[in-house]
mmCIF file of C-alpha atoms in Angstrom:
data_model
loop_
_atom_site.group_PDB
_atom_site.id
_atom_site.type_symbol
_atom_site.label_atom_id
_atom_site.label_comp_id
_atom_site.label_asym_id
_atom_site.label_seq_id
_atom_site.Cartn_x
_atom_site.Cartn_y
_atom_site.Cartn_z
ATOM 1 C CA UNK A 1 -33.703 -29.437 8.870
ATOM 2 C CA UNK A 2 -30.349 -29.802 10.573
ATOM 3 C CA UNK A 3 -27.448 -27.502 9.799
ATOM 4 C CA UNK A 4 -25.662 -30.037 7.551
ATOM 5 C CA UNK A 5 -28.693 -30.600 5.320
ATOM 6 C CA UNK A 6 -29.311 -26.851 5.222
ATOM 7 C CA UNK A 7 -25.872 -26.146 3.711
ATOM 8 C CA UNK A 8 -26.190 -29.084 1.286
ATOM 9 C CA UNK A 9 -29.483 -27.676 0.007
ATOM 10 C CA UNK A 10 -27.887 -24.256 -0.505
ATOM 11 C CA UNK A 11 -24.991 -25.788 -2.474
ATOM 12 C CA UNK A 12 -27.383 -27.823 -4.642
ATOM 13 C CA UNK A 13 -29.523 -24.785 -5.328
ATOM 14 C CA UNK A 14 -26.533 -22.607 -6.315
ATOM 15 C CA UNK A 15 -24.148 -25.259 -7.651
ATOM 16 C CA UNK A 16 -23.330 -23.202 -10.775
ATOM 17 C CA UNK A 17 -22.079 -20.295 -8.652
ATOM 18 C CA UNK A 18 -19.939 -22.616 -6.533
ATOM 19 C CA UNK A 19 -18.429 -24.090 -9.701
ATOM 20 C CA UNK A 20 -17.364 -20.573 -10.690
ATOM 21 C CA UNK A 21 -15.496 -20.335 -7.375
ATOM 22 C CA UNK A 22 -13.264 -23.316 -8.154
ATOM 23 C CA UNK A 23 -10.686 -21.543 -10.422
ATOM 24 C CA UNK A 24 -10.257 -18.776 -7.842
ATOM 25 C CA UNK A 25 -9.860 -21.252 -5.006
ATOM 26 C CA UNK A 26 -7.308 -23.272 -6.994
ATOM 27 C CA UNK A 27 -5.357 -20.079 -7.722
ATOM 28 C CA UNK A 28 -5.347 -19.163 -4.020
ATOM 29 C CA UNK A 29 -4.270 -22.652 -3.005
ATOM 30 C CA UNK A 30 -1.377 -22.832 -5.482
ATOM 31 C CA UNK A 31 -0.036 -19.290 -5.419
ATOM 32 C CA UNK A 32 -1.035 -18.019 -1.975
ATOM 33 C CA UNK A 33 -1.237 -20.893 0.500
ATOM 34 C CA UNK A 34 1.233 -23.455 -0.866
ATOM 35 C CA UNK A 35 4.211 -21.008 -0.698
ATOM 36 C CA UNK A 36 3.530 -20.537 3.028
ATOM 37 C CA UNK A 37 5.359 -23.827 3.514
ATOM 38 C CA UNK A 38 8.533 -22.013 2.484
ATOM 39 C CA UNK A 39 8.417 -19.959 5.671
ATOM 40 C CA UNK A 40 10.051 -22.841 7.488
ATOM 41 C CA UNK A 41 13.434 -21.789 6.081
ATOM 42 C CA UNK A 42 13.257 -18.767 8.416
ATOM 43 C CA UNK A 43 13.995 -21.292 11.179
ATOM 44 C CA UNK A 44 16.745 -23.068 9.248
ATOM 45 C CA UNK A 45 20.235 -22.411 7.997
ATOM 46 C CA UNK A 46 18.922 -22.993 4.500
ATOM 47 C CA UNK A 47 21.195 -24.403 1.837
ATOM 48 C CA UNK A 48 19.846 -24.186 -1.705
ATOM 49 C CA UNK A 49 21.577 -27.440 -2.706
ATOM 50 C CA UNK A 50 20.403 -29.444 0.299
ATOM 51 C CA UNK A 51 16.836 -28.150 0.148
ATOM 52 C CA UNK A 52 14.304 -27.593 2.920
ATOM 53 C CA UNK A 53 14.247 -31.226 4.023
ATOM 54 C CA UNK A 54 17.981 -31.546 4.717
ATOM 55 C CA UNK A 55 18.896 -28.015 5.809
ATOM 56 C CA UNK A 56 19.690 -27.815 9.550
ATOM 57 C CA UNK A 57 17.208 -26.245 11.953
ATOM 58 C CA UNK A 58 18.496 -23.262 13.937
ATOM 59 C CA UNK A 59 15.351 -22.096 15.757
ATOM 60 C CA UNK A 60 15.135 -18.323 16.205
ATOM 61 C CA UNK A 61 18.758 -17.684 15.268
ATOM 62 C CA UNK A 62 17.829 -15.676 12.155
ATOM 63 C CA UNK A 63 15.446 -13.450 14.152
ATOM 64 C CA UNK A 64 18.085 -12.893 16.827
ATOM 65 C CA UNK A 65 20.501 -11.927 14.084
ATOM 66 C CA UNK A 66 17.947 -9.472 12.684
ATOM 67 C CA UNK A 67 17.292 -7.748 16.005
ATOM 68 C CA UNK A 68 21.012 -7.575 16.790
ATOM 69 C CA UNK A 69 21.915 -6.235 13.350
ATOM 70 C CA UNK A 70 23.294 -2.712 13.055
ATOM 71 C CA UNK A 71 20.933 -2.168 10.088
ATOM 72 C CA UNK A 72 17.740 -3.086 11.957
ATOM 73 C CA UNK A 73 17.201 0.269 13.663
ATOM 74 C CA UNK A 74 17.837 2.196 10.470
ATOM 75 C CA UNK A 75 15.545 0.153 8.212
ATOM 76 C CA UNK A 76 12.739 0.174 10.801
ATOM 77 C CA UNK A 77 13.037 3.952 11.203
ATOM 78 C CA UNK A 78 13.009 4.509 7.443
ATOM 79 C CA UNK A 79 10.079 2.130 6.920
ATOM 80 C CA UNK A 80 7.943 3.693 9.641
ATOM 81 C CA UNK A 81 8.762 7.278 8.655
ATOM 82 C CA UNK A 82 8.037 6.792 4.945
ATOM 83 C CA UNK A 83 4.788 4.936 5.716
ATOM 84 C CA UNK A 84 3.777 7.576 8.265
ATOM 85 C CA UNK A 85 4.415 10.352 5.748
ATOM 86 C CA UNK A 86 2.341 8.520 3.155
ATOM 87 C CA UNK A 87 -0.547 8.032 5.572
ATOM 88 C CA UNK A 88 -0.567 11.562 6.998
ATOM 89 C CA UNK A 89 0.062 13.380 3.715
ATOM 90 C CA UNK A 90 -1.368 11.107 1.019
ATOM 91 C CA UNK A 91 -4.285 9.318 2.673
ATOM 92 C CA UNK A 92 -6.541 12.419 2.898
ATOM 93 C CA UNK A 93 -5.875 13.501 -0.716
ATOM 94 C CA UNK A 94 -8.151 10.895 -2.426
ATOM 95 C CA UNK A 95 -10.942 11.830 0.000
ATOM 96 C CA UNK A 96 -10.576 15.509 -0.897
ATOM 97 C CA UNK A 97 -10.480 14.659 -4.621
ATOM 98 C CA UNK A 98 -13.648 12.571 -4.326
ATOM 99 C CA UNK A 99 -15.492 15.336 -2.465
ATOM 100 C CA UNK A 100 -14.389 18.002 -4.953
ATOM 101 C CA UNK A 101 -15.384 15.880 -7.957
ATOM 102 C CA UNK A 102 -18.748 15.214 -6.355
ATOM 103 C CA UNK A 103 -19.348 18.974 -6.283
ATOM 104 C CA UNK A 104 -18.663 19.357 -10.026
ATOM 105 C CA UNK A 105 -21.902 19.924 -11.897
ATOM 106 C CA UNK A 106 -20.732 19.542 -15.498
ATOM 107 C CA UNK A 107 -20.405 15.822 -16.238
ATOM 108 C CA UNK A 108 -18.008 16.245 -19.184
ATOM 109 C CA UNK A 109 -15.620 18.274 -17.046
ATOM 110 C CA UNK A 110 -15.867 15.780 -14.195
ATOM 111 C CA UNK A 111 -15.076 12.819 -16.464
ATOM 112 C CA UNK A 112 -12.163 14.662 -18.071
ATOM 113 C CA UNK A 113 -10.576 15.410 -14.687
ATOM 114 C CA UNK A 114 -11.157 11.835 -13.535
ATOM 115 C CA UNK A 115 -9.445 10.429 -16.639
ATOM 116 C CA UNK A 116 -6.444 12.740 -16.234
ATOM 117 C CA UNK A 117 -5.846 11.909 -12.578
ATOM 118 C CA UNK A 118 -6.423 8.153 -13.096
ATOM 119 C CA UNK A 119 -3.851 7.809 -15.899
ATOM 120 C CA UNK A 120 -0.650 7.713 -13.763
ATOM 121 C CA UNK A 121 -1.923 4.585 -12.008
ATOM 122 C CA UNK A 122 -1.620 2.616 -15.248
ATOM 123 C CA UNK A 123 2.052 3.502 -15.669
ATOM 124 C CA UNK A 124 4.520 1.043 -14.155
ATOM 125 C CA UNK A 125 7.007 2.221 -11.546
ATOM 126 C CA UNK A 126 9.757 1.558 -14.078
ATOM 127 C CA UNK A 127 8.325 4.222 -16.388
ATOM 128 C CA UNK A 128 7.599 6.635 -13.552
ATOM 129 C CA UNK A 129 11.093 6.204 -12.093
ATOM 130 C CA UNK A 130 12.658 6.971 -15.460
ATOM 131 C CA UNK A 131 10.352 9.944 -15.920
ATOM 132 C CA UNK A 132 11.195 11.559 -12.591
ATOM 133 C CA UNK A 133 14.903 10.781 -12.877
ATOM 134 C CA UNK A 134 14.897 12.758 -16.124
ATOM 135 C CA UNK A 135 12.734 15.572 -14.773
ATOM 136 C CA UNK A 136 14.945 16.000 -11.698
ATOM 137 C CA UNK A 137 18.308 15.343 -13.350
ATOM 138 C CA UNK A 138 21.013 17.807 -12.209
ATOM 139 C CA UNK A 139 22.225 18.206 -15.797
ATOM 140 C CA UNK A 140 19.142 18.159 -18.042
ATOM 141 C CA UNK A 141 16.125 18.095 -15.694
ATOM 142 C CA UNK A 142 13.491 20.805 -15.877
ATOM 143 C CA UNK A 143 13.417 21.193 -12.085
ATOM 144 C CA UNK A 144 17.129 21.974 -11.828
ATOM 145 C CA UNK A 145 16.792 24.112 -14.938
ATOM 146 C CA UNK A 146 14.300 26.325 -13.106
ATOM 147 C CA UNK A 147 16.501 26.389 -9.991
ATOM 148 C CA UNK A 148 19.472 27.522 -12.074
ATOM 149 C CA UNK A 149 17.339 30.097 -13.918
ATOM 150 C CA UNK A 150 16.421 31.769 -10.636
ATOM 151 C CA UNK A 151 20.043 31.793 -9.442
ATOM 152 C CA UNK A 152 20.149 28.657 -7.309
ATOM 153 C CA UNK A 153 22.556 25.730 -7.346
ATOM 154 C CA UNK A 154 21.543 22.466 -8.962
ATOM 155 C CA UNK A 155 20.586 19.611 -6.646
ATOM 156 C CA UNK A 156 21.158 15.903 -7.206
ATOM 157 C CA UNK A 157 17.865 14.929 -5.602
ATOM 158 C CA UNK A 158 18.292 11.163 -5.889
ATOM 159 C CA UNK A 159 21.658 11.224 -4.130
ATOM 160 C CA UNK A 160 20.691 13.592 -1.325
ATOM 161 C CA UNK A 161 19.334 12.125 1.919
ATOM 162 C CA UNK A 162 17.546 15.394 2.703
ATOM 163 C CA UNK A 163 15.225 15.063 -0.302
ATOM 164 C CA UNK A 164 14.872 11.339 -0.931
ATOM 165 C CA UNK A 165 11.923 10.624 1.391
ATOM 166 C CA UNK A 166 10.063 13.643 0.038
ATOM 167 C CA UNK A 167 10.563 12.358 -3.511
ATOM 168 C CA UNK A 168 9.216 8.927 -2.517
ATOM 169 C CA UNK A 169 6.070 10.432 -0.996
ATOM 170 C CA UNK A 170 5.522 12.906 -3.850
ATOM 171 C CA UNK A 171 5.875 10.310 -6.623
ATOM 172 C CA UNK A 172 3.590 7.860 -4.786
ATOM 173 C CA UNK A 173 0.962 10.574 -4.435
ATOM 174 C CA UNK A 174 1.219 11.566 -8.091
ATOM 175 C CA UNK A 175 0.754 7.960 -9.207
ATOM 176 C CA UNK A 176 -1.985 6.694 -6.902
ATOM 177 C CA UNK A 177 -4.003 9.598 -5.446
ATOM 178 C CA UNK A 178 -6.466 9.790 -8.348
ATOM 179 C CA UNK A 179 -6.953 6.036 -8.544
ATOM 180 C CA UNK A 180 -7.489 5.686 -4.794
ATOM 181 C CA UNK A 181 -10.236 8.312 -5.020
ATOM 182 C CA UNK A 182 -12.420 5.848 -6.974
ATOM 183 C CA UNK A 183 -13.453 4.021 -3.805
ATOM 184 C CA UNK A 184 -14.520 7.233 -2.091
ATOM 185 C CA UNK A 185 -16.317 8.480 -5.218
ATOM 186 C CA UNK A 186 -18.300 5.231 -5.265
ATOM 187 C CA UNK A 187 -19.070 5.579 -1.545
ATOM 188 C CA UNK A 188 -20.327 9.144 -2.051
ATOM 189 C CA UNK A 189 -22.448 8.050 -5.037
ATOM 190 C CA UNK A 190 -24.188 5.578 -2.749
ATOM 191 C CA UNK A 191 -25.429 8.270 -0.353
ATOM 192 C CA UNK A 192 -29.125 9.157 -0.389
ATOM 193 C CA UNK A 193 -29.663 12.313 -2.545
ATOM 194 C CA UNK A 194 -32.675 13.198 -0.405
ATOM 195 C CA UNK A 195 -30.340 13.996 2.469
ATOM 196 C CA UNK A 196 -28.730 16.735 0.390
ATOM 197 C CA UNK A 197 -32.128 18.040 -0.736
ATOM 198 C CA UNK A 198 -33.329 18.221 2.861
ATOM 199 C CA UNK A 199 -30.173 20.027 3.955
ATOM 200 C CA UNK A 200 -30.631 22.597 1.150
ATOM 201 C CA UNK A 201 -34.155 23.303 2.385
ATOM 202 C CA UNK A 202 -32.687 23.863 5.846
ATOM 203 C CA UNK A 203 -30.254 26.399 4.380
ATOM 204 C CA UNK A 204 -27.075 24.327 4.674
ATOM 205 C CA UNK A 205 -24.114 25.486 2.600
ATOM 206 C CA UNK A 206 -21.994 23.163 0.450
ATOM 207 C CA UNK A 207 -19.324 22.974 3.153
ATOM 208 C CA UNK A 208 -21.916 22.198 5.821
ATOM 209 C CA UNK A 209 -23.321 19.418 3.619
ATOM 210 C CA UNK A 210 -19.864 17.908 3.274
ATOM 211 C CA UNK A 211 -19.294 18.044 7.035
ATOM 212 C CA UNK A 212 -22.708 16.804 8.128
ATOM 213 C CA UNK A 213 -23.653 14.380 5.321
ATOM 214 C CA UNK A 214 -20.780 13.376 3.049
ATOM 215 C CA UNK A 215 -18.042 12.696 5.605
ATOM 216 C CA UNK A 216 -20.281 10.812 8.090
ATOM 217 C CA UNK A 217 -21.766 8.870 5.171
ATOM 218 C CA UNK A 218 -18.390 7.592 3.957
ATOM 219 C CA UNK A 219 -16.848 7.228 7.426
ATOM 220 C CA UNK A 220 -16.972 3.413 7.331
ATOM 221 C CA UNK A 221 -15.173 3.404 3.968
ATOM 222 C CA UNK A 222 -12.530 5.797 5.297
ATOM 223 C CA UNK A 223 -11.998 3.582 8.359
ATOM 224 C CA UNK A 224 -11.725 0.447 6.218
ATOM 225 C CA UNK A 225 -9.142 1.997 3.896
ATOM 226 C CA UNK A 226 -7.166 3.432 6.818
ATOM 227 C CA UNK A 227 -7.035 0.064 8.588
ATOM 228 C CA UNK A 228 -5.851 -1.648 5.401
ATOM 229 C CA UNK A 229 -3.229 1.073 4.947
ATOM 230 C CA UNK A 230 -2.038 0.605 8.518
ATOM 231 C CA UNK A 231 -1.742 -3.126 7.890
ATOM 232 C CA UNK A 232 0.713 -2.378 5.066
ATOM 233 C CA UNK A 233 2.704 0.140 7.092
ATOM 234 C CA UNK A 234 5.874 -1.982 6.924
ATOM 235 C CA UNK A 235 5.650 -2.352 3.139
ATOM 236 C CA UNK A 236 6.397 1.346 2.461
ATOM 237 C CA UNK A 237 6.546 0.960 -1.334
ATOM 238 C CA UNK A 238 9.352 -1.530 -1.946
ATOM 239 C CA UNK A 239 9.112 -1.602 -5.754
ATOM 240 C CA UNK A 240 9.072 2.186 -5.940
ATOM 241 C CA UNK A 241 12.089 2.609 -3.668
ATOM 242 C CA UNK A 242 14.095 -0.144 -5.402
ATOM 243 C CA UNK A 243 13.807 1.738 -8.687
ATOM 244 C CA UNK A 244 14.649 5.153 -7.253
ATOM 245 C CA UNK A 245 17.279 4.617 -4.586
ATOM 246 C CA UNK A 246 21.001 3.888 -4.605
ATOM 247 C CA UNK A 247 23.675 3.166 -1.951
ATOM 248 C CA UNK A 248 24.132 6.905 -1.350
ATOM 249 C CA UNK A 249 20.630 7.216 0.152
ATOM 250 C CA UNK A 250 20.481 3.908 2.070
ATOM 251 C CA UNK A 251 20.585 6.006 5.222
ATOM 252 C CA UNK A 252 17.098 7.429 4.589
ATOM 253 C CA UNK A 253 15.687 5.148 1.884
ATOM 254 C CA UNK A 254 16.504 1.562 2.842
ATOM 255 C CA UNK A 255 13.295 -0.082 4.099
ATOM 256 C CA UNK A 256 12.392 -3.627 5.124
ATOM 257 C CA UNK A 257 11.344 -4.653 1.611
ATOM 258 C CA UNK A 258 14.523 -3.401 -0.049
ATOM 259 C CA UNK A 259 16.594 -4.936 2.739
ATOM 260 C CA UNK A 260 14.927 -8.320 2.086
ATOM 261 C CA UNK A 261 15.716 -7.947 -1.613
ATOM 262 C CA UNK A 262 19.360 -7.097 -0.992
ATOM 263 C CA UNK A 263 19.915 -9.840 1.569
ATOM 264 C CA UNK A 264 17.860 -12.521 -0.188
ATOM 265 C CA UNK A 265 18.683 -12.102 -3.874
ATOM 266 C CA UNK A 266 21.899 -10.111 -3.853
ATOM 267 C CA UNK A 267 23.644 -11.714 -0.867
ATOM 268 C CA UNK A 268 21.727 -15.042 -1.130
ATOM 269 C CA UNK A 269 20.921 -15.006 2.596
ATOM 270 C CA UNK A 270 17.681 -16.920 2.033
ATOM 271 C CA UNK A 271 16.921 -17.889 5.620
ATOM 272 C CA UNK A 272 17.693 -14.451 6.962
ATOM 273 C CA UNK A 273 15.633 -12.623 4.332
ATOM 274 C CA UNK A 274 12.697 -15.012 4.937
ATOM 275 C CA UNK A 275 12.905 -14.269 8.668
ATOM 276 C CA UNK A 276 12.790 -10.540 7.917
ATOM 277 C CA UNK A 277 9.784 -11.045 5.627
ATOM 278 C CA UNK A 278 7.973 -13.151 8.247
ATOM 279 C CA UNK A 279 8.639 -10.480 10.861
ATOM 280 C CA UNK A 280 7.127 -7.873 8.513
ATOM 281 C CA UNK A 281 4.012 -10.008 7.897
ATOM 282 C CA UNK A 282 3.400 -10.729 11.588
ATOM 283 C CA UNK A 283 3.691 -7.060 12.508
ATOM 284 C CA UNK A 284 1.341 -6.165 9.638
ATOM 285 C CA UNK A 285 -1.238 -8.684 10.882
ATOM 286 C CA UNK A 286 -1.005 -7.309 14.415
ATOM 287 C CA UNK A 287 -1.454 -3.757 13.113
ATOM 288 C CA UNK A 288 -4.583 -4.714 11.146
ATOM 289 C CA UNK A 289 -6.163 -6.362 14.186
ATOM 290 C CA UNK A 290 -5.100 -3.487 16.451
ATOM 291 C CA UNK A 291 -6.338 -0.854 14.001
ATOM 292 C CA UNK A 292 -9.706 -2.547 13.697
ATOM 293 C CA UNK A 293 -10.036 -2.823 17.481
ATOM 294 C CA UNK A 294 -9.109 0.824 17.974
ATOM 295 C CA UNK A 295 -11.520 1.963 15.242
ATOM 296 C CA UNK A 296 -14.330 -0.046 16.832
ATOM 297 C CA UNK A 297 -13.698 1.548 20.232
ATOM 298 C CA UNK A 298 -13.447 5.091 18.893
ATOM 299 C CA UNK A 299 -16.220 5.045 16.252
ATOM 300 C CA UNK A 300 -18.228 1.950 17.056
ATOM 301 C CA UNK A 301 -17.621 0.668 13.513
ATOM 302 C CA UNK A 302 -15.607 -2.380 12.503
ATOM 303 C CA UNK A 303 -14.582 -3.943 9.177
ATOM 304 C CA UNK A 304 -15.641 -7.402 10.453
#
């Protein structure tokens, strides 16, 4: 049987499963691939009234404008720093949570803790932004209330460049750390229990079991999640920052995503904002490929 007939036979045998793929493929085609055509305006001086077809082509003018902009260095620095903080500080937390929950013997207690730490994920950033703005308000917030109680001066956290990045990282961790632990909990659940039984017979402690069995067993999952996180390093939490920042903290809080929003929707610089977005996507793609290559060289494991 040649290769063509082989694939035809597979499709005929599993035609019902392929039919189930059609709605997903249509969704991808309409909402994911068709909009890619709009990237051409990054190479145009786009006019909303003239449309893509009649707007003049300007080549790499928008990219040259981006790299020559006084804002470029600042937004790149902010984006990389916030993403780096989130990776270094927040990425290990779900792994630790998963390991700790795996060590809990009482199922009711384990499920209660899981439910509590998962809940923030289901709150929108609009709700969370409002919640933290109230908690950290210089007039009525509980945080400043405690500072004043112990003799300190109130702090307007959301208008202070010294604190803004820390707030971004802390709120992101509070919202997503528990939810992100699900993947690692599932990976740990898939490990062979006999490995733990054998290590107990050899006299291994709980910590030794974590180091010699649990961490090596979920290493591929950790690498996969880290590579995906590196691929989104230029995203930095645009929605979160848009809801929490203001012009006072642009110096430390303005990232590529918020810059695209301000230039594209507020200033109606459609071509320029598209060029910035395309730049972000290309760098993200390069980082994913580079991260996978580096992980394969260091650990011998790859996500593809």
